[in-house]
Short mmCIF file of C-alpha atoms in Angstrom, two decimals:
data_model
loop_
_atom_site.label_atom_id
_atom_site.label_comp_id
_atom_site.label_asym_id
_atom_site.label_seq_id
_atom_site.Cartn_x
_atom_site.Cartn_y
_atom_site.Cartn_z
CA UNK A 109 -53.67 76.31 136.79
CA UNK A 110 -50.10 75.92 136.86
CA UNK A 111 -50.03 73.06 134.36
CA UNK A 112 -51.96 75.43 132.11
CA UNK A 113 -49.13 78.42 132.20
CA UNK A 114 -46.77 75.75 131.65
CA UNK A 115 -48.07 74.67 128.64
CA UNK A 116 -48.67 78.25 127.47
CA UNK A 117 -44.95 78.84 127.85
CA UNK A 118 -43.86 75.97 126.03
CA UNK A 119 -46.38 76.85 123.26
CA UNK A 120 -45.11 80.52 123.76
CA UNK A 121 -41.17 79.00 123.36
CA UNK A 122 -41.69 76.85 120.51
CA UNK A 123 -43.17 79.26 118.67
CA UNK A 124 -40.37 82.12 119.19
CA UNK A 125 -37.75 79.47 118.37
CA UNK A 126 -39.74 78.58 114.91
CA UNK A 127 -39.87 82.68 114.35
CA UNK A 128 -36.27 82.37 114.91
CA UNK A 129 -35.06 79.94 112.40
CA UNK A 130 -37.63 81.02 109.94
CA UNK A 131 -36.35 84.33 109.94
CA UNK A 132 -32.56 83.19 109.50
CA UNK A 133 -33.35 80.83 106.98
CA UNK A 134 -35.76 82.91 104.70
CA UNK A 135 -34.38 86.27 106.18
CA UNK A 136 -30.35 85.68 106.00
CA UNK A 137 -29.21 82.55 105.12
CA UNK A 138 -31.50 82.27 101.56
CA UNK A 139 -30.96 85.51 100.25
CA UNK A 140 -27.19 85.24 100.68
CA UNK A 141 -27.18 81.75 99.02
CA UNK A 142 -29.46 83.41 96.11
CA UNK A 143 -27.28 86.39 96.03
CA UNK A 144 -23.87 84.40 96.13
CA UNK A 145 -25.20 82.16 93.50
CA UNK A 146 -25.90 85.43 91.42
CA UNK A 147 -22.99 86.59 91.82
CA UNK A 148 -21.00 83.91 90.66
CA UNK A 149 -23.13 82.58 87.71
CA UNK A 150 -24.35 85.80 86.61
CA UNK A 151 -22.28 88.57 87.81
CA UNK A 152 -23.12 91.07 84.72
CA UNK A 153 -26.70 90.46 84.76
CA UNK A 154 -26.78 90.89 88.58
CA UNK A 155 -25.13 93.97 88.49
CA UNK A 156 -27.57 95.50 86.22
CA UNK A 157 -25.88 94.75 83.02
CA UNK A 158 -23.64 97.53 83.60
CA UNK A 159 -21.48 99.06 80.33
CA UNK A 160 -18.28 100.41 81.33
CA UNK A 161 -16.49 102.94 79.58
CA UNK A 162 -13.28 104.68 80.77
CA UNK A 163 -12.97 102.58 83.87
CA UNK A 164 -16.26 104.00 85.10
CA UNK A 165 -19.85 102.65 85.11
CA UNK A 166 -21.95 104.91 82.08
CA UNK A 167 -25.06 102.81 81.57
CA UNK A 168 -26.51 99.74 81.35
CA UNK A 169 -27.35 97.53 78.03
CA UNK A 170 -30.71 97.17 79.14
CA UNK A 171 -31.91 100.77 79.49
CA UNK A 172 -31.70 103.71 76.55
CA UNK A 173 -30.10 106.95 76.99
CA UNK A 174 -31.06 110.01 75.41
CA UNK A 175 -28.36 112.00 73.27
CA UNK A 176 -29.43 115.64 73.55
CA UNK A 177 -28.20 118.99 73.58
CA UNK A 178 -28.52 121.46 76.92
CA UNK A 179 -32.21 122.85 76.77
CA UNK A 180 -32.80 126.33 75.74
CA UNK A 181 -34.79 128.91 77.04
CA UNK A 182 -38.32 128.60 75.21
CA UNK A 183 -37.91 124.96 74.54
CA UNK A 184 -40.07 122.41 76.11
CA UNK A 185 -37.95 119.28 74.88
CA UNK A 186 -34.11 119.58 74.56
CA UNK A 187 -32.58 119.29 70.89
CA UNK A 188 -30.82 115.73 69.62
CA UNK A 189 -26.87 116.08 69.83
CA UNK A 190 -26.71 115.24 66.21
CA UNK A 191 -23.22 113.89 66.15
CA UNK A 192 -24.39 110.50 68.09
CA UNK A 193 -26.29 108.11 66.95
CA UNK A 194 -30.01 108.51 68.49
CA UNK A 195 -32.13 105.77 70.00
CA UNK A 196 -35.79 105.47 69.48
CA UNK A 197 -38.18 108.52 70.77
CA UNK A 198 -38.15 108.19 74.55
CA UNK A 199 -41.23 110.03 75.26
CA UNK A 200 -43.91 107.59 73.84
CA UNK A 201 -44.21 110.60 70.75
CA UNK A 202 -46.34 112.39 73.37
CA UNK A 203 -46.23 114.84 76.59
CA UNK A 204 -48.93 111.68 78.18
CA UNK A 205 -45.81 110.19 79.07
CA UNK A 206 -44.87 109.79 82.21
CA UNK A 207 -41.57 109.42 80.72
CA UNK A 208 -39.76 111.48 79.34
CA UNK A 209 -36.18 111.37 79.22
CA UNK A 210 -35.35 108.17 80.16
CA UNK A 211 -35.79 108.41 83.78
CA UNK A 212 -34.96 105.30 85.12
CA UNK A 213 -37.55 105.10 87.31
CA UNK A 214 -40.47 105.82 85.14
CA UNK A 215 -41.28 104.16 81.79
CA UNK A 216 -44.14 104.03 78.93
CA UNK A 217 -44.86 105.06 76.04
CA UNK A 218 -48.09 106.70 74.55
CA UNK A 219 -51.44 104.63 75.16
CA UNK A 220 -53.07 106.47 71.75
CA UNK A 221 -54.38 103.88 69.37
CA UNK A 222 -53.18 103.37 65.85
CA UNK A 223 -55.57 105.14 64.19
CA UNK A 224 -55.49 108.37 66.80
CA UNK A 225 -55.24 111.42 64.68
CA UNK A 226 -52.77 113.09 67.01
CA UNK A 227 -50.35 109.74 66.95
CA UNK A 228 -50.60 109.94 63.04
CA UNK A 229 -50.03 113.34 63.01
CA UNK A 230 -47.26 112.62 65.32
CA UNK A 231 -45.41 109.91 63.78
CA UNK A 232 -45.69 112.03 60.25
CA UNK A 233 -43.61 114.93 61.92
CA UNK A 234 -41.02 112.36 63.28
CA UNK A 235 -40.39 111.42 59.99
CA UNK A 236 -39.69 114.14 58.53
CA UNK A 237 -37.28 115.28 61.55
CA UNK A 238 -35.40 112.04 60.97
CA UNK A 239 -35.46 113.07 57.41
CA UNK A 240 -34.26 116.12 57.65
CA UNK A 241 -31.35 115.70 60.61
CA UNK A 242 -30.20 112.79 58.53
CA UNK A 243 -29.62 113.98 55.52
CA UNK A 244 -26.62 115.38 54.04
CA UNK A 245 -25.14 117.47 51.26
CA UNK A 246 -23.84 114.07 49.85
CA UNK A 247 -26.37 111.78 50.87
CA UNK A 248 -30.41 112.46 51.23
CA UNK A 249 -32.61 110.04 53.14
CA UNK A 250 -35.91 109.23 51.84
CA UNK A 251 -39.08 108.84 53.94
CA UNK A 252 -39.85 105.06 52.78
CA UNK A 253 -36.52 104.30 54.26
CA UNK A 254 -37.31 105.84 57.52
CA UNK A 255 -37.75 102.55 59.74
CA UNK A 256 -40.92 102.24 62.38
CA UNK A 257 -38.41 102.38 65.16
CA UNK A 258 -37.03 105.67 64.06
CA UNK A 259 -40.52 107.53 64.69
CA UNK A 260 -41.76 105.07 67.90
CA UNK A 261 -41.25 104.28 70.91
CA UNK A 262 -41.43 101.09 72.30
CA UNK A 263 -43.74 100.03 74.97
CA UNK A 264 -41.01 100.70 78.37
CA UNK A 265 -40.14 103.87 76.52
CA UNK A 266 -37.09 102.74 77.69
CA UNK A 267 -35.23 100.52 74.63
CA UNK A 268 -31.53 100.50 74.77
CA UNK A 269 -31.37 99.10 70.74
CA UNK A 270 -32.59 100.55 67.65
CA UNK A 271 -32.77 98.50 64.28
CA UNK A 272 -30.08 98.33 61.99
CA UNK A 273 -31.85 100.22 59.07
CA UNK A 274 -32.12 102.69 61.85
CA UNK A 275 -28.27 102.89 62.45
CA UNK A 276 -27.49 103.07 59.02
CA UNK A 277 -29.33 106.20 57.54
CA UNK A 278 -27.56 107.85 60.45
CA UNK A 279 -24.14 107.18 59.24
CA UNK A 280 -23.76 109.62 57.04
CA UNK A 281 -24.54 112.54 59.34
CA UNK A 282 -22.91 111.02 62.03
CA UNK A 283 -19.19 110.87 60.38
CA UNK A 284 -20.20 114.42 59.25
CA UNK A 285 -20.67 116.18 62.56
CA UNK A 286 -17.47 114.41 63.55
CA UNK A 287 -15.10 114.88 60.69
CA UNK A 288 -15.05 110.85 59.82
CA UNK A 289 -14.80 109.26 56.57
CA UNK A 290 -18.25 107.11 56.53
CA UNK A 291 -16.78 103.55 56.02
CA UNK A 292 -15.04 103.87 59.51
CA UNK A 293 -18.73 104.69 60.96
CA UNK A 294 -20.02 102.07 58.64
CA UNK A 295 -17.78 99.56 60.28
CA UNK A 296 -19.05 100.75 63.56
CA UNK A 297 -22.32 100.17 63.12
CA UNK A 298 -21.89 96.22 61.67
CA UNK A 299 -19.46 95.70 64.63
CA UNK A 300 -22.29 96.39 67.31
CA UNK A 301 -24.95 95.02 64.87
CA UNK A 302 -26.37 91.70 67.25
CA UNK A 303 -28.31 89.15 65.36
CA UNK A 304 -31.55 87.53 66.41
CA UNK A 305 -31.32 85.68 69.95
CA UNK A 306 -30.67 81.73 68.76
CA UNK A 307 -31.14 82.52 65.45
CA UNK A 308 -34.58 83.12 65.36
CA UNK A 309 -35.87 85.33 68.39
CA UNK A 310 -36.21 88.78 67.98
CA UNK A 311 -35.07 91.21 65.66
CA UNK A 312 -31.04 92.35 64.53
CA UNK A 313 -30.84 95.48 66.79
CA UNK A 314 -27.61 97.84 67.59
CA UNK A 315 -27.51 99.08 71.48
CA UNK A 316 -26.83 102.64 70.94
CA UNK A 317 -24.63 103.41 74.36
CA UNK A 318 -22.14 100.87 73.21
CA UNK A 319 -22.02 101.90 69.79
CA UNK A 320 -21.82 106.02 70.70
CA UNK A 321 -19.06 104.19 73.36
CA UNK A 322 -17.18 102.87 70.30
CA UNK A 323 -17.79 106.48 68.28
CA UNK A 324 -15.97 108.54 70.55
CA UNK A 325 -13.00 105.95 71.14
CA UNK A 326 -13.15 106.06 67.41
CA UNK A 327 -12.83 110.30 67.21
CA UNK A 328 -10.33 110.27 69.81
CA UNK A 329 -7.92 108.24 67.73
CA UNK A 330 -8.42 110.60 64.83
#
């Protein structure tokens, strides 16, 4: 009897000891070595790929923001602040959505097919909006050069980038609302324009925080 509630102790022991230094190694000791490692190899990408502006934390490069004036009474969606540039439609061209204005906790776009009468319908009013806020007395944008990004979102509903066909038909209204001459914004837009990833993955794409970052530096000085 006793040698039996010996052993049961020792089995009792060994096993505590084991839950120990399995929970200091996998529990402590690894995620600091994972997170030090992080830290020091890839401190930006850790962090969230933070973009700074001012000294203070504004956004990251990896999620979109939405540029839009203060709703109104009677409006269900607020109005684009047409003197930034504008990302892609961050409610998946539908109220489906679960989201809708970037929230960072949320993403997705519509889950209509291609040939959904409702999508069609709603991609064919996008258009036009794009046409219409982006054109100018001096310059009028024509619906074949209204890019697919312009009128869709992408799958997260939550794309930092837009194209740089995108970026450029906004140009003109851009330096408009802000009293700039339109190479200056021009030059803006080829300064943040990334090429493809090696070469040859992905597409050229312009993150619009850092380039509406670079805009108002850009008015300030002027």
């Amino acid at each position: 009897m006793n040698n039996s509630v010996s052993n049961t102790a020792r089995l009792l022991g060994a096993g505590l000891r084991a839950l120990l230094v399995l929970t200091l190694v996998t529990g402590v000791i690894y995620p600091l070595v994972v997170t030090g490692i992080a830290q020091g190899l890839f401190n930006d990408k850790a962090n969230g790929s933070e973009i700074k502006a001012d000294g203070k934390v504004v956004g990251s490069s990896l999620i979109g923001q939405a540029y839009n004036l203060p709703l109104k009474k009677g409006e269900e969606t607020p109005a684009p602040d047409l003197k930034w540039f504008q990302g892609r439609p961050q409610n998946g061209l539908g109220t489906n959505s679960v989201n809708t204005q970037y929230k960072l906790i949320l993403s997705g776009a519509t889950n209509r097919s291609g040939d959904n009468e409702e999508l069609i319908q709603w991609v064919k009013d996008a258009k036009a909006a794009v046409v219409k806020d982006n054109s100018t007395p001096d310059y009028k944008v024509k619906p074949s050069e209204v890019p697919a990004d312009a009128v869709t979102s992408s799958g997260s509903g939550l794309d930092p980038a837009i194209s740089p066909q995108y970026a450029d038909i906004q140009v003109h209204r851009v330096a408009e609302k802000n009293g700039l001459p339109v190479a200056q914004v021009r030059k803006l837009v080829d300064e943040h324009t990334e090429g493809r990833t090696l070469g040859f993955m992905g597409e050229p794409r312009v993150n619009v925080l850092e380039l509406n970052i670079a805009l108002k530096d850009l008015v300030a000085k002027n």
